[in-house]
Amino acid sequence: MSGIVISKSSEERYKPLNPFLVDCDKAEELDDFNAILKCIINYLKEQCNGSTSLDANHEALISRMVDYVDLQTRLKRRLLQIGIALSAEKNIDVLLEMIVSEAMDFTNADGGTLYIMSPDERSLLFKIIRNNSLNVKIGGLGGEPLNFPPVPLYNDNGAKNMQNVSAHVALTGETINFPDVYEAEGFNFKGTKEYDKNNGYRSSSMLVTPLRNHEREIIGVLQLINAGNSKGKVIAFSQDYQFLIESLASQAAIAITNSTLIGELSALWDSFIKVIATAIDQKSPYTGGHIRRVAELTMEIAGGLNNSEDEKWKGFSLTPDEQKELKTASWMHDIGKITTPEFVVDKATKLETIYDRVNTVNMRLEVLKRDVENEYLKKKLELVAAHSGSDQSALQKLDDEFSVRIAELDSDREFLKTTNIGGEFTSDDKIKRIQKIASYNIIVDGKPEPVLSGEEVMNLSIQRGTLSDQEREIIQNHVVMTYKMLSQLPWPKKMKNVPTYAGEHHEKLDGTGYPNGVSAERLSMQSRIMAISDIFEALSAGDRPYKPGKRLSECVRILAFMAKDGHVDKEVVDFFITSGILCQYAKRELKEYQLDNFTYNGKEYTCGEVNSHDVETV
């Protein structure tokens, strides 16, 4: 420590006079207080003509100095360690308990209580209560339930509650340090004294300090009682301890605020994506609840696999962040449907656009029937006029032809009505009949017009479902838009896979899915799980306008065939069915008539009351 050396020049000041001064220079550079004190001792000994010892008073004084600096150094380091631990903790319950336990250990206090400001800032809520002597552990992790009423900050008349010490600290922001609460004035410690009497305890020293966050807002109060010395004797909280606890309280307040803010932002995000999902589902009354059901089923399967004891799934493990990532992706998997026209999403029949045009076609057929009837009546009048009604055979033939033609048109109308629904496969013969009907003409404003337009013929000729190839491309494009929209968001690192998972829920293991034809080796387990959830929900949903919800036996059979054909992951399908997750979902979401028995891999399953005696075998 060069500052101690008495010298006549700057050169001599920094020139080591003996080896111990070299160590002192290093100690000063490293800010090592213990080493500096040793240098001081050595220096004093040097000044005493090399005496190997000092007198008893000097030795005692220096020893106390060394102990004090050593204690302060350890406390400072411990405070820094606590600050690091507080800032790293994400679980708010663990964080609150850590604050109390560390403060008690810091000051060797026997008890501690943590209050948190209520949302309306009208009271303090008990969160943690600890007392080592009485073995009290209330609140926090593993503690007994908290049944204490909040501490009001204001009396019934609206005046500030300055008699309660915790309320006083919360209202004023001042730290209060009592050597002995029984001798304190200006505060009401009746409750404390009654508690002591009932439990054979003696509250003595007390330190109460506010928790103030980075915005200088008081968010809670920390109360410590009965500080102890190394011999276990209750002592007052020293000014040093008060300063350190105030520092700890400040760090704790910031940590609580950060943890609370993270939790609130997470809850806000969860609510936001659910609002978006609800808005998407509300575009169509027929898919309402689809996104919620897919998201919940996805997380149930993923959670089941994550917790499975089966050796097959030992390698599958999702961290909480990865589960959050998958949950977000499953709730956002259909966000691209925002760009899909409603008339395509809602297309319940082949002829539906803004409305179902089958009624327009029916009207044209009625006009055609009118034209046929007019032609029939015209010919009948001509026959009667020509033969005075005597040619009965000709009249009968005309009547028969008219009846056949009207019956044919009625049959065509029913045929088009059934075909329009799209519930059955439209064969080539049916398409030929549609084209034949399209050849019929009606007279409008003196001009012939076809009963069916070219576009109507095209739609009615759709062989499966209600969507044309062009409309199916529009529907399928929602996955492209989902990935495109989600990819533009600045996802944090732990959420970077959300666009990928959401954009792959229509991909298949054999590469025949859309939009990118991704094959098995590139499909993550998360994407595979979501794909199965999306398929099963679509098969079993009972709110589609074009079909009733399929029975479980049929859903399982189709899913099994898809697994066999290499479209979906067979092992995940096996787990979904055999683990009981399928039955749990079915009981919660499906209608009673759908809950029939089924057999999978030779084993019969029952998910609910059976409405059919037929057991389907996969």
Coordinates of C-alpha atoms in Angstrom, one line a residue:
M1 CA 0.0 0.0 0.0
S2 CA 2.1 2.8 -1.3
G3 CA 0.1 5.6 0.4
I4 CA 1.3 4.5 3.8
V5 CA 5.0 4.8 3.0
I6 CA 6.5 8.2 4.2
S7 CA 8.9 9.4 1.6
K8 CA 10.6 12.7 0.5
S9 CA 9.9 12.3 -3.2
S10 CA 7.5 10.8 -5.6
E11 CA 10.2 8.4 -6.8
E12 CA 10.6 7.1 -3.2
R13 CA 6.9 7.0 -2.7
Y14 CA 6.3 4.3 -5.3
K15 CA 9.7 2.6 -4.8
P16 CA 9.1 -0.6 -2.6
L17 CA 11.3 -0.4 0.6
N18 CA 10.8 -4.1 1.4
P19 CA 9.1 -7.2 0.1
F20 CA 5.8 -6.7 2.1
L21 CA 5.1 -3.4 0.3
V22 CA 5.0 -5.2 -3.0
D23 CA 2.2 -7.3 -1.7
C24 CA 0.5 -4.2 -0.4
D25 CA 0.5 -2.6 -3.8
K26 CA -1.2 -5.8 -5.2
A27 CA -3.7 -5.7 -2.4
E28 CA -4.6 -2.1 -3.1
E29 CA -5.0 -2.9 -6.8
L30 CA -7.3 -5.8 -6.0
D31 CA -9.2 -3.9 -3.4
D32 CA -8.5 -6.7 -0.9
F33 CA -9.4 -5.2 2.5
N34 CA -8.0 -8.1 4.5
A35 CA -4.7 -7.9 2.8
I36 CA -4.6 -4.2 3.2
L37 CA -5.1 -4.5 7.0
K38 CA -2.3 -7.0 7.2
C39 CA -0.1 -4.5 5.4
I40 CA -1.1 -1.9 8.0
I41 CA -0.2 -4.3 10.8
N42 CA 3.2 -5.0 9.2
Y43 CA 3.8 -1.4 8.7
L44 CA 3.0 -0.6 12.4
K45 CA 5.4 -3.3 13.4
E46 CA 8.1 -1.8 11.1
Q47 CA 7.6 1.5 12.8
C48 CA 8.1 -0.1 16.2
N49 CA 11.7 -0.9 15.3
G50 CA 10.9 -4.4 14.0
S51 CA 9.1 -5.5 17.1
T52 CA 7.4 -8.8 16.5
S53 CA 4.4 -7.8 18.5
L54 CA 2.3 -4.8 19.5
D55 CA 0.9 -4.1 22.9
A56 CA -2.4 -5.8 23.8
N57 CA -4.6 -2.7 23.1
H58 CA -3.2 -2.3 19.7
E59 CA -3.5 -6.0 18.9
A60 CA -7.2 -6.0 20.1
L61 CA -8.0 -2.9 18.2
I62 CA -6.5 -4.2 15.0
S63 CA -8.2 -7.6 15.5
R64 CA -11.6 -5.9 15.8
M65 CA -10.8 -3.9 12.7
V66 CA -9.9 -7.1 10.8
D67 CA -13.1 -8.8 12.0
Y68 CA -15.3 -5.9 11.1
V69 CA -13.8 -5.4 7.6
D70 CA -14.0 -9.2 7.0
L71 CA -17.7 -9.2 8.0
Q72 CA -18.5 -6.2 5.9
T73 CA -16.7 -7.8 2.9
R74 CA -18.6 -11.1 3.4
L75 CA -21.9 -9.3 3.7
K76 CA -21.3 -7.2 0.6
R77 CA -20.4 -10.3 -1.4
R78 CA -23.5 -12.1 0.0
L79 CA -25.7 -9.1 -0.9
L80 CA -24.4 -9.2 -4.5
Q81 CA -25.0 -13.0 -4.6
I82 CA -28.5 -12.5 -3.4
G83 CA -29.1 -9.8 -6.0
I84 CA -27.9 -12.1 -8.7
A85 CA -30.2 -15.0 -7.4
L86 CA -33.2 -12.7 -7.1
S87 CA -32.8 -11.4 -10.7
A88 CA -32.4 -14.9 -12.0
E89 CA -35.5 -16.4 -10.3
K90 CA -38.6 -16.6 -12.6
N91 CA -41.1 -18.2 -10.2
I92 CA -42.8 -15.5 -8.2
D93 CA -43.6 -17.9 -5.2
V94 CA -40.0 -19.0 -5.0
L95 CA -38.8 -15.4 -5.3
L96 CA -41.0 -14.2 -2.4
E97 CA -39.9 -16.9 -0.1
M98 CA -36.2 -16.3 -1.1
I99 CA -36.6 -12.7 -0.1
V100 CA -37.7 -13.5 3.4
S101 CA -35.3 -16.4 4.0
E102 CA -32.3 -14.4 2.8
A103 CA -33.2 -11.4 4.8
M104 CA -33.5 -13.5 8.0
D105 CA -30.2 -15.3 7.3
F106 CA -28.5 -12.0 6.5
T107 CA -29.4 -10.5 9.9
N108 CA -29.7 -13.8 11.9
A109 CA -33.3 -12.8 12.5
D110 CA -35.7 -15.2 14.2
G111 CA -38.8 -14.2 12.1
G112 CA -39.9 -12.5 9.0
T113 CA -43.1 -11.4 7.2
L114 CA -43.5 -10.2 3.7
Y115 CA -46.5 -8.1 2.6
I116 CA -47.4 -7.3 -1.0
M117 CA -49.4 -4.2 -1.9
S118 CA -53.0 -5.0 -3.1
P119 CA -53.9 -4.2 -6.7
D120 CA -56.1 -1.3 -5.4
E121 CA -53.3 -0.1 -3.1
R122 CA -55.7 0.0 -0.2
S123 CA -54.2 -2.8 1.9
L124 CA -51.2 -5.0 2.4
L125 CA -51.6 -8.7 1.6
F126 CA -49.8 -11.3 3.7
K127 CA -47.6 -13.5 1.5
I128 CA -44.9 -15.1 3.6
I129 CA -44.7 -15.6 7.4
R130 CA -41.7 -17.4 9.0
N131 CA -40.6 -17.9 12.6
N132 CA -37.8 -20.3 13.4
S133 CA -38.3 -20.5 17.2
L134 CA -42.0 -21.3 16.9
N135 CA -41.5 -23.4 13.7
V136 CA -44.0 -21.3 11.9
K137 CA -44.1 -21.6 8.1
I138 CA -47.2 -20.0 6.5
G139 CA -47.5 -19.1 2.9
G140 CA -45.0 -19.7 0.1
L141 CA -43.9 -23.1 -1.1
G142 CA -44.8 -25.9 1.3
G143 CA -46.2 -23.5 3.9
E144 CA -49.6 -23.6 5.6
P145 CA -52.4 -21.7 3.8
L146 CA -52.6 -18.0 4.6
N147 CA -55.8 -17.1 6.4
F148 CA -54.9 -13.7 7.7
P149 CA -57.0 -10.7 6.7
P150 CA -55.2 -7.9 4.8
V151 CA -53.7 -5.0 6.7
P152 CA -55.8 -1.9 5.8
L153 CA -53.8 1.2 4.8
Y154 CA -56.8 3.4 5.5
N155 CA -59.3 3.4 8.4
D156 CA -63.1 3.3 7.9
N157 CA -63.2 7.1 8.0
G158 CA -60.7 7.3 5.2
A159 CA -57.8 8.4 7.4
K160 CA -54.4 6.8 7.0
N161 CA -53.7 3.8 9.2
M162 CA -50.6 5.2 10.9
Q163 CA -50.9 3.1 14.0
N164 CA -50.0 -0.2 12.3
V165 CA -46.3 -0.2 11.7
S166 CA -46.4 -2.1 8.4
A167 CA -49.1 0.2 7.1
H168 CA -47.1 3.2 8.3
V169 CA -44.0 2.1 6.4
A170 CA -46.1 1.4 3.2
L171 CA -47.7 4.8 3.4
T172 CA -44.6 6.9 4.3
G173 CA -41.8 4.8 2.6
E174 CA -39.7 5.2 5.8
T175 CA -37.8 2.3 7.4
I176 CA -38.5 1.8 11.1
N177 CA -36.1 0.2 13.4
F178 CA -37.2 -0.7 17.0
P179 CA -34.7 -2.0 19.6
D180 CA -37.7 -3.3 21.5
V181 CA -41.3 -3.1 20.3
Y182 CA -42.7 -3.3 23.9
E183 CA -41.1 0.1 24.5
A184 CA -42.0 1.7 21.2
E185 CA -44.4 4.7 21.2
G186 CA -46.8 5.9 18.6
F187 CA -47.8 2.5 17.3
N188 CA -50.3 -0.2 18.2
F189 CA -48.6 -3.5 19.0
K190 CA -51.6 -5.0 20.8
G191 CA -51.8 -7.8 18.2
T192 CA -48.1 -8.5 18.5
K193 CA -48.3 -8.7 22.3
E194 CA -51.4 -11.0 22.2
Y195 CA -49.6 -13.3 19.7
D196 CA -46.6 -13.4 22.0
K197 CA -48.7 -14.3 25.0
N198 CA -50.6 -17.0 23.2
N199 CA -47.4 -18.6 21.9
G200 CA -45.0 -18.1 24.7
Y201 CA -42.9 -15.8 22.6
R202 CA -41.2 -12.4 23.1
S203 CA -41.0 -10.0 20.2
S204 CA -38.2 -7.6 20.8
S205 CA -36.2 -5.9 18.0
M206 CA -38.0 -5.2 14.8
L207 CA -36.9 -3.8 11.4
V208 CA -39.6 -2.8 9.0
T209 CA -38.6 -1.5 5.5
P210 CA -40.5 -0.8 2.3
L211 CA -40.0 -2.5 -1.0
R212 CA -39.7 0.2 -3.5
N213 CA -39.3 -0.6 -7.3
H214 CA -37.4 1.3 -10.0
E215 CA -40.3 3.7 -10.4
R216 CA -40.1 4.6 -6.7
E217 CA -43.5 2.9 -6.1
I218 CA -43.9 0.9 -2.9
I219 CA -45.0 -2.6 -3.8
G220 CA -44.6 -4.3 -0.4
V221 CA -43.2 -4.3 3.1
L222 CA -40.6 -6.6 4.7
Q223 CA -40.7 -7.0 8.4
L224 CA -38.0 -8.8 10.5
I225 CA -38.0 -9.5 14.2
N226 CA -35.5 -10.5 16.8
A227 CA -32.0 -10.1 15.3
G228 CA -29.5 -12.4 17.0
N229 CA -25.8 -12.3 17.7
S230 CA -23.3 -15.2 17.3
K231 CA -24.2 -16.5 20.8
G232 CA -28.0 -16.6 20.1
K233 CA -28.8 -13.5 22.1
V234 CA -31.6 -11.2 20.8
I235 CA -30.1 -7.8 19.8
A236 CA -31.2 -4.7 18.0
F237 CA -30.8 -4.5 14.3
S238 CA -27.6 -2.4 13.7
Q239 CA -27.5 0.5 11.4
D240 CA -25.2 -1.6 9.1
Y241 CA -27.9 -4.3 9.0
Q242 CA -30.6 -1.7 8.3
F243 CA -28.6 -0.3 5.4
L244 CA -28.0 -3.8 4.0
I245 CA -31.7 -4.9 4.4
E246 CA -32.8 -1.6 2.7
S247 CA -30.5 -2.5 -0.2
L248 CA -31.9 -6.1 -0.2
A249 CA -35.4 -4.7 -0.2
S250 CA -34.7 -2.5 -3.1
Q251 CA -33.3 -5.4 -5.2
A252 CA -36.2 -7.6 -4.1
A253 CA -38.7 -5.0 -5.2
I254 CA -37.2 -4.7 -8.6
A255 CA -37.0 -8.5 -8.9
I256 CA -40.7 -8.8 -7.9
T257 CA -41.7 -6.1 -10.4
N258 CA -39.8 -7.8 -13.1
S259 CA -41.2 -11.2 -12.3
T260 CA -44.7 -9.8 -12.1
L261 CA -44.3 -7.9 -15.3
I262 CA -43.0 -11.0 -17.1
G263 CA -46.0 -12.9 -15.8
E264 CA -48.4 -10.2 -16.8
L265 CA -46.9 -9.9 -20.3
S266 CA -47.1 -13.7 -20.6
A267 CA -50.8 -13.7 -19.6
L268 CA -51.5 -10.8 -21.9
W269 CA -49.8 -12.7 -24.8
D270 CA -51.8 -15.8 -24.0
S271 CA -55.0 -13.8 -24.0
F272 CA -54.1 -12.0 -27.1
I273 CA -53.5 -15.1 -29.2
K274 CA -56.7 -16.6 -27.9
V275 CA -58.6 -13.5 -28.9
I276 CA -57.1 -13.7 -32.4
A277 CA -58.0 -17.4 -32.6
T278 CA -61.6 -16.7 -31.5
A279 CA -61.9 -14.0 -34.1
I280 CA -60.7 -16.4 -36.8
D281 CA -63.1 -19.1 -35.7
Q282 CA -65.9 -16.6 -35.6
K283 CA -65.4 -15.9 -39.3
S284 CA -67.3 -19.1 -39.8
P285 CA -70.1 -20.4 -37.5
Y286 CA -69.2 -23.9 -38.7
T287 CA -65.6 -24.0 -37.4
G288 CA -66.2 -22.2 -34.1
G289 CA -64.0 -23.8 -31.4
H290 CA -61.8 -25.5 -33.9
I291 CA -58.6 -23.7 -32.9
R292 CA -59.2 -24.1 -29.2
R293 CA -59.9 -27.8 -29.6
V294 CA -56.7 -28.4 -31.7
A295 CA -54.6 -26.4 -29.3
E296 CA -55.9 -28.2 -26.2
L297 CA -55.5 -31.6 -27.8
T298 CA -52.0 -30.8 -29.1
M299 CA -50.9 -29.9 -25.6
E300 CA -52.6 -32.9 -24.0
I301 CA -50.8 -35.3 -26.4
A302 CA -47.4 -33.4 -26.0
G303 CA -47.9 -33.4 -22.2
G304 CA -48.7 -37.1 -22.1
L305 CA -45.6 -37.9 -24.2
N306 CA -43.5 -35.6 -22.0
N307 CA -44.5 -37.4 -18.9
S308 CA -44.6 -41.0 -20.3
E309 CA -42.5 -43.6 -18.6
D310 CA -42.4 -45.7 -21.8
E311 CA -38.9 -46.3 -22.9
K312 CA -40.0 -45.3 -26.4
W313 CA -40.6 -41.7 -25.3
K314 CA -37.6 -41.3 -23.0
G315 CA -35.9 -39.2 -25.6
F316 CA -38.9 -36.8 -26.0
S317 CA -38.7 -34.0 -23.4
L318 CA -40.1 -30.5 -23.7
T319 CA -38.9 -27.8 -21.4
P320 CA -41.5 -25.3 -20.1
D321 CA -40.3 -22.8 -22.8
E322 CA -40.7 -25.4 -25.5
Q323 CA -44.2 -26.2 -24.3
K324 CA -45.0 -22.5 -24.4
E325 CA -43.7 -22.4 -27.9
L326 CA -45.8 -25.3 -29.1
K327 CA -48.9 -23.9 -27.3
T328 CA -48.5 -20.6 -29.1
A329 CA -48.0 -22.3 -32.4
S330 CA -51.1 -24.5 -32.0
W331 CA -53.2 -21.4 -31.0
M332 CA -51.9 -19.6 -34.1
H333 CA -51.9 -22.4 -36.6
D334 CA -54.9 -21.0 -38.5
I335 CA -54.1 -17.3 -38.4
G336 CA -53.7 -17.3 -42.2
K337 CA -57.5 -17.8 -42.4
I338 CA -57.8 -14.1 -41.7
T339 CA -57.0 -13.6 -45.4
T340 CA -59.4 -16.4 -46.6
P341 CA -62.8 -15.1 -48.0
E342 CA -65.7 -16.0 -45.8
F343 CA -67.7 -17.5 -48.7
V344 CA -65.0 -20.0 -49.2
V345 CA -64.5 -20.8 -45.5
D346 CA -68.3 -21.1 -45.1
K347 CA -69.0 -22.9 -48.3
A348 CA -71.4 -25.5 -47.0
T349 CA -72.7 -26.5 -50.4
K350 CA -71.3 -26.7 -53.9
L351 CA -73.4 -23.8 -55.2
E352 CA -72.9 -21.5 -52.2
T353 CA -71.1 -18.2 -52.6
I354 CA -72.7 -15.2 -50.8
Y355 CA -75.8 -17.4 -50.7
D356 CA -76.8 -20.9 -51.7
R357 CA -77.7 -20.7 -55.4
V358 CA -79.5 -24.0 -55.4
N359 CA -82.7 -22.0 -54.8
T360 CA -82.0 -20.0 -58.0
V361 CA -81.5 -23.2 -59.9
N362 CA -84.8 -24.5 -58.4
M363 CA -86.5 -21.3 -59.6
R364 CA -85.2 -21.9 -63.1
L365 CA -86.5 -25.4 -63.1
E366 CA -89.9 -24.1 -62.0
V367 CA -89.8 -21.7 -64.9
L368 CA -88.9 -24.6 -67.2
K369 CA -91.8 -26.6 -65.8
R370 CA -94.0 -23.6 -66.6
D371 CA -92.7 -23.5 -70.1
V372 CA -93.3 -27.2 -70.5
E373 CA -96.8 -26.8 -69.1
N374 CA -97.5 -23.9 -71.4
E375 CA -96.3 -25.9 -74.4
Y376 CA -98.4 -28.9 -73.2
L377 CA -101.6 -26.8 -72.9
K378 CA -100.9 -25.1 -76.2
K379 CA -100.7 -28.5 -78.0
K380 CA -103.7 -29.8 -76.1
L381 CA -105.8 -26.9 -77.3
E382 CA -104.6 -27.5 -80.9
L383 CA -105.6 -31.2 -80.7
V384 CA -109.0 -30.4 -79.3
A385 CA -109.6 -27.7 -81.9
A386 CA -108.5 -29.9 -84.8
H387 CA -110.4 -33.0 -83.8
S388 CA -113.2 -31.6 -81.6
G389 CA -111.8 -33.6 -78.7
S390 CA -112.5 -36.9 -80.5
D391 CA -108.9 -38.1 -80.7
Q392 CA -108.6 -39.4 -77.2
S393 CA -105.5 -41.5 -77.9
A394 CA -103.6 -38.4 -79.0
L395 CA -104.7 -36.5 -76.0
Q396 CA -103.8 -39.4 -73.7
K397 CA -100.3 -39.6 -75.3
L398 CA -99.9 -35.9 -74.8
D399 CA -100.9 -36.2 -71.1
D400 CA -98.5 -39.0 -70.5
E401 CA -95.6 -37.2 -72.1
F402 CA -96.3 -34.2 -70.0
S403 CA -96.5 -36.2 -66.8
V404 CA -93.2 -38.0 -67.6
R405 CA -91.5 -34.7 -68.4
I406 CA -92.7 -33.0 -65.2
A407 CA -91.7 -36.1 -63.1
E408 CA -88.3 -36.0 -64.9
L409 CA -87.8 -32.3 -63.9
D410 CA -88.9 -33.0 -60.4
S411 CA -86.4 -35.8 -60.2
D412 CA -83.7 -33.5 -61.7
R413 CA -84.5 -30.9 -59.0
E414 CA -84.1 -33.5 -56.2
F415 CA -80.9 -34.8 -57.8
L416 CA -79.3 -31.4 -57.9
K417 CA -80.4 -30.7 -54.4
T418 CA -78.7 -33.8 -53.1
T419 CA -75.6 -33.3 -55.3
N420 CA -75.3 -29.7 -54.1
I421 CA -74.8 -31.0 -50.5
G422 CA -71.5 -32.7 -51.4
G423 CA -71.9 -35.5 -48.9
E424 CA -71.5 -38.3 -51.5
F425 CA -69.0 -39.0 -54.2
T426 CA -70.1 -37.5 -57.5
S427 CA -69.5 -40.2 -60.1
D428 CA -68.9 -39.7 -63.9
D429 CA -72.5 -40.8 -64.5
K430 CA -73.8 -38.1 -62.2
I431 CA -71.6 -35.6 -63.9
K432 CA -73.1 -36.6 -67.3
R433 CA -76.6 -36.1 -65.8
I434 CA -75.6 -32.6 -64.6
Q435 CA -74.4 -31.8 -68.1
K436 CA -77.7 -33.1 -69.6
I437 CA -79.7 -30.8 -67.2
A438 CA -77.5 -27.9 -68.2
S439 CA -78.6 -28.4 -71.8
Y440 CA -82.2 -27.4 -70.9
N441 CA -83.1 -23.9 -71.8
I442 CA -85.7 -21.5 -70.4
I443 CA -87.0 -18.4 -72.1
V444 CA -86.1 -15.1 -70.4
D445 CA -87.2 -11.9 -72.1
G446 CA -87.8 -13.9 -75.3
K447 CA -84.3 -15.4 -75.3
P448 CA -83.2 -18.9 -74.4
E449 CA -81.0 -19.3 -71.3
P450 CA -79.5 -22.5 -69.9
V451 CA -80.9 -23.8 -66.6
L452 CA -77.3 -24.2 -65.3
S453 CA -74.4 -21.8 -66.1
G454 CA -71.0 -23.2 -66.9
E455 CA -69.7 -22.1 -63.5
E456 CA -72.6 -23.9 -61.8
V457 CA -72.0 -27.0 -63.8
M458 CA -68.3 -26.9 -62.7
N459 CA -69.3 -26.6 -59.0
L460 CA -71.9 -29.3 -59.1
S461 CA -69.4 -31.6 -60.8
I462 CA -67.1 -31.4 -57.8
Q463 CA -66.6 -35.1 -57.0
R464 CA -65.6 -34.8 -53.3
G465 CA -66.8 -32.2 -50.8
T466 CA -68.0 -28.8 -51.8
L467 CA -64.9 -27.0 -52.9
S468 CA -63.6 -26.6 -56.4
D469 CA -59.9 -27.0 -57.2
Q470 CA -59.5 -23.2 -57.2
E471 CA -61.3 -22.8 -53.9
R472 CA -59.3 -25.6 -52.4
E473 CA -56.2 -23.8 -53.3
I474 CA -57.5 -20.7 -51.6
I475 CA -58.2 -22.7 -48.5
Q476 CA -54.9 -24.4 -48.5
N477 CA -53.2 -21.1 -49.0
H478 CA -54.1 -20.2 -45.4
V479 CA -51.1 -22.3 -44.3
V480 CA -48.8 -20.3 -46.6
M481 CA -50.2 -17.1 -45.1
T482 CA -49.9 -18.5 -41.6
Y483 CA -46.2 -19.0 -42.0
K484 CA -45.7 -15.7 -43.9
M485 CA -47.5 -13.7 -41.2
L486 CA -45.9 -15.4 -38.2
S487 CA -42.4 -15.2 -39.8
Q488 CA -42.7 -11.4 -39.9
L489 CA -43.0 -11.2 -36.1
P490 CA -39.8 -10.6 -34.0
W491 CA -40.0 -13.9 -32.0
P492 CA -37.6 -14.3 -29.1
K493 CA -35.1 -17.1 -29.4
K494 CA -37.1 -19.5 -27.3
M495 CA -40.1 -19.0 -29.6
K496 CA -38.4 -19.1 -32.9
N497 CA -40.1 -22.3 -34.1
V498 CA -43.6 -21.0 -33.8
P499 CA -43.9 -20.1 -37.5
T500 CA -42.5 -23.6 -38.5
Y501 CA -44.8 -25.6 -36.2
A502 CA -47.9 -23.6 -37.2
G503 CA -47.1 -23.8 -40.9
E504 CA -46.6 -27.6 -41.0
H505 CA -49.9 -28.8 -39.6
H506 CA -51.0 -30.0 -43.0
E507 CA -47.7 -31.7 -44.0
K508 CA -47.5 -35.5 -44.2
L509 CA -44.7 -37.9 -43.4
D510 CA -44.6 -39.2 -47.0
G511 CA -44.2 -35.7 -48.4
T512 CA -47.7 -35.5 -50.0
G513 CA -48.9 -32.8 -47.6
Y514 CA -49.0 -29.1 -48.3
P515 CA -47.9 -26.4 -48.7
N516 CA -44.2 -27.5 -49.0
G517 CA -44.4 -31.3 -49.2
V518 CA -42.1 -31.7 -46.2
S519 CA -41.0 -35.3 -45.6
A520 CA -40.6 -37.3 -42.4
E521 CA -37.0 -36.6 -41.8
R522 CA -37.7 -32.8 -41.7
L523 CA -40.9 -32.9 -39.6
S524 CA -40.4 -32.3 -35.9
M525 CA -42.3 -34.2 -33.3
Q526 CA -44.2 -31.0 -32.4
S527 CA -45.4 -30.6 -36.0
R528 CA -46.5 -34.3 -36.1
I529 CA -48.5 -34.0 -32.9
M530 CA -50.3 -30.9 -34.2
A531 CA -51.1 -32.5 -37.5
I532 CA -52.7 -35.5 -35.8
S533 CA -54.7 -33.1 -33.5
D534 CA -55.9 -31.1 -36.5
I535 CA -57.0 -34.2 -38.4
F536 CA -58.8 -35.8 -35.5
E537 CA -60.6 -32.6 -34.7
A538 CA -61.8 -32.2 -38.3
L539 CA -63.0 -35.8 -38.4
S540 CA -64.9 -35.7 -35.1
A541 CA -66.2 -32.1 -35.2
G542 CA -70.0 -32.1 -34.9
D543 CA -70.5 -28.5 -36.1
R544 CA -69.7 -28.8 -39.8
P545 CA -72.7 -27.9 -42.1
Y546 CA -71.9 -30.4 -44.7
K547 CA -71.6 -33.5 -42.5
P548 CA -72.4 -34.8 -39.0
G549 CA -69.5 -35.5 -36.7
K550 CA -68.2 -39.0 -37.3
R551 CA -68.4 -41.7 -34.7
L552 CA -65.3 -42.5 -32.8
S553 CA -65.0 -45.9 -34.5
E554 CA -64.9 -44.2 -37.9
C555 CA -62.5 -41.5 -36.7
V556 CA -60.1 -44.1 -35.3
R557 CA -60.3 -46.2 -38.5
I558 CA -59.5 -43.3 -40.7
L559 CA -56.6 -42.2 -38.5
A560 CA -55.3 -45.7 -38.4
F561 CA -55.4 -45.9 -42.2
M562 CA -53.5 -42.6 -42.5
A563 CA -50.9 -44.0 -40.1
K564 CA -50.6 -47.2 -42.1
D565 CA -50.2 -45.3 -45.4
G566 CA -47.4 -43.2 -43.9
H567 CA -49.3 -39.9 -43.7
V568 CA -49.1 -39.4 -39.9
D569 CA -46.8 -40.7 -37.2
K570 CA -48.1 -44.2 -36.2
E571 CA -46.3 -44.2 -32.8
V572 CA -48.0 -40.9 -31.8
V573 CA -51.4 -42.2 -33.0
D574 CA -50.8 -45.4 -30.9
F575 CA -50.0 -43.3 -27.8
F576 CA -53.0 -40.9 -28.5
I577 CA -55.4 -43.8 -28.5
T578 CA -53.9 -46.3 -26.0
S579 CA -53.0 -43.6 -23.3
G580 CA -56.6 -42.6 -22.8
I581 CA -56.1 -39.1 -24.1
L582 CA -58.5 -39.8 -27.0
C583 CA -61.3 -40.9 -24.7
Q584 CA -60.7 -37.9 -22.4
Y585 CA -61.1 -35.6 -25.4
A586 CA -64.1 -37.4 -26.7
K587 CA -66.0 -37.3 -23.5
R588 CA -65.3 -33.5 -23.2
E589 CA -65.9 -32.4 -26.8
L590 CA -67.9 -35.0 -28.7
K591 CA -71.7 -35.6 -28.8
E592 CA -73.2 -38.6 -27.2
Y593 CA -74.1 -40.4 -30.4
Q594 CA -70.5 -40.3 -31.4
L595 CA -69.2 -42.2 -28.4
D596 CA -69.4 -45.7 -29.8
N597 CA -67.0 -48.6 -29.0
F598 CA -64.1 -49.3 -31.2
T599 CA -61.2 -51.7 -31.5
Y600 CA -57.6 -50.7 -32.1
N601 CA -54.7 -53.1 -32.5
G602 CA -56.9 -56.0 -31.4
K603 CA -58.1 -54.3 -28.1
E604 CA -61.6 -52.9 -27.6
Y605 CA -62.1 -49.5 -26.1
T606 CA -65.2 -47.9 -24.6
C607 CA -65.2 -44.1 -24.1
G608 CA -68.8 -43.6 -23.2
E609 CA -72.3 -44.9 -23.5
V610 CA -72.6 -47.0 -26.6
N611 CA -75.4 -46.1 -29.0
S612 CA -74.6 -48.8 -31.5
H613 CA -74.1 -52.5 -31.0
D614 CA -71.6 -52.6 -33.9
V615 CA -68.0 -52.5 -32.8
E616 CA -65.8 -51.1 -35.4
T617 CA -62.4 -52.8 -35.9
V618 CA -59.3 -51.0 -37.2

